[in-house]
Coordinates of C-alpha atoms in Angstrom, one line a residue:
M18 CA -2.6 -2.2 14.8
Y19 CA -4.3 -5.9 13.1
I20 CA -2.1 -7.7 15.6
R21 CA -4.6 -6.7 19.2
Y22 CA -7.4 -8.2 16.8
R23 CA -5.6 -12.2 16.8
S24 CA -6.8 -12.6 20.4
H25 CA -10.1 -11.8 19.6
C26 CA -11.2 -12.9 16.1
P27 CA -9.8 -16.4 13.7
E28 CA -6.8 -16.4 11.8
A29 CA -9.3 -16.5 8.1
A30 CA -10.4 -12.1 9.4
V31 CA -6.7 -11.4 10.3
D32 CA -5.5 -11.8 7.3
R33 CA -8.9 -9.8 5.9
V34 CA -8.0 -7.2 7.7
V35 CA -4.9 -7.2 6.7
R36 CA -5.5 -7.9 2.8
I37 CA -7.8 -4.7 3.3
Q38 CA -5.4 -2.5 4.8
E39 CA -2.6 -2.6 1.7
L40 CA -5.2 -2.2 -0.7
F41 CA -6.0 0.8 1.2
A42 CA -2.5 1.8 1.3
A43 CA -2.5 1.0 -2.4
G44 CA -4.4 4.2 -3.2
L45 CA -7.7 2.2 -3.6
H46 CA -10.9 2.9 -3.1
S47 CA -13.5 0.8 -0.8
S48 CA -16.0 0.4 -3.7
R49 CA -12.8 -1.3 -6.3
I50 CA -11.9 -3.3 -2.7
A51 CA -15.2 -4.9 -2.6
Q52 CA -15.3 -5.3 -6.0
L53 CA -11.4 -7.1 -5.4
L54 CA -11.7 -9.7 -2.2
P55 CA -13.8 -12.3 -3.3
C56 CA -11.5 -12.5 -5.8
M57 CA -8.7 -12.7 -3.5
R58 CA -7.3 -15.1 -1.2
D59 CA -6.8 -13.3 2.7
A60 CA -3.6 -16.0 3.4
D61 CA -1.9 -14.9 0.5
G62 CA -3.5 -12.3 -1.1
G63 CA -3.7 -14.2 -4.5
P64 CA -6.5 -15.0 -7.3
C65 CA -9.0 -17.8 -6.0
A66 CA -11.1 -20.1 -7.4
V67 CA -13.7 -17.9 -8.7
A68 CA -10.9 -15.1 -10.3
T69 CA -11.6 -14.3 -13.6
P70 CA -10.0 -12.7 -16.7
R71 CA -10.9 -9.5 -15.9
L72 CA -10.2 -9.5 -12.0
V73 CA -6.2 -10.4 -14.1
E74 CA -7.0 -7.6 -16.0
D75 CA -8.0 -5.3 -13.5
L76 CA -4.9 -5.7 -11.1
T77 CA -2.8 -5.2 -13.9
A78 CA -3.5 -3.0 -14.2
E79 CA -4.1 -0.7 -10.5
R80 CA -0.3 -2.3 -10.4
A81 CA 0.3 -0.2 -13.8
R82 CA -0.6 3.4 -12.4
I83 CA 0.7 2.4 -8.6
D84 CA 4.6 1.3 -10.7
R85 CA 3.6 4.5 -11.8
M86 CA 3.5 6.7 -9.5
I87 CA 6.4 4.8 -7.8
A88 CA 8.0 6.2 -11.1
D89 CA 7.4 10.1 -10.9
L90 CA 8.6 10.0 -6.9
V91 CA 11.6 8.9 -8.7
L92 CA 12.9 12.1 -9.6
P93 CA 11.5 14.5 -6.6
H94 CA 13.6 12.3 -4.0
S95 CA 16.2 12.3 -5.7
R96 CA 15.7 16.3 -5.6
L97 CA 15.0 16.8 -2.4
R98 CA 18.5 14.4 -1.1
S99 CA 20.1 15.8 -3.1
I100 CA 19.4 19.5 -1.2
G101 CA 19.4 17.5 2.1
G102 CA 23.4 17.2 2.1
P103 CA 24.1 20.6 1.2
I104 CA 22.4 22.9 3.9
R105 CA 22.6 21.1 7.4
G106 CA 24.2 17.4 6.3
T107 CA 22.1 15.4 5.0
L108 CA 17.9 15.6 5.2
D109 CA 17.8 13.9 8.3
D110 CA 19.1 16.6 9.6
V111 CA 16.8 19.5 7.7
I112 CA 13.4 17.2 8.1
E113 CA 14.1 17.1 12.2
A114 CA 15.1 21.0 13.0
A115 CA 11.3 21.5 10.3
R116 CA 10.0 19.6 13.0
E117 CA 12.1 21.7 16.7
G118 CA 11.4 24.8 14.7

């Protein structure tokens, strides 16, 4: 979606929008994003010169939270894949049948 902005905005603005979208996708709230953005480089999302040790701690905590979310999804994902086979061959078939039904 952000590709449309490329013809109307400077590249740095597009990079900033991409960073914001990534942070929202990671489950951060807008108030948290507002705290983090001034300490992040737009081009690659890394810490900029004003990044503080507190920011590093906060980002480490957010990464740990996301890691826990991923770990919590592994077992349900595996179970869904295993029941998809016996029902209709694959989980994709089950999903497609639900959409059609």
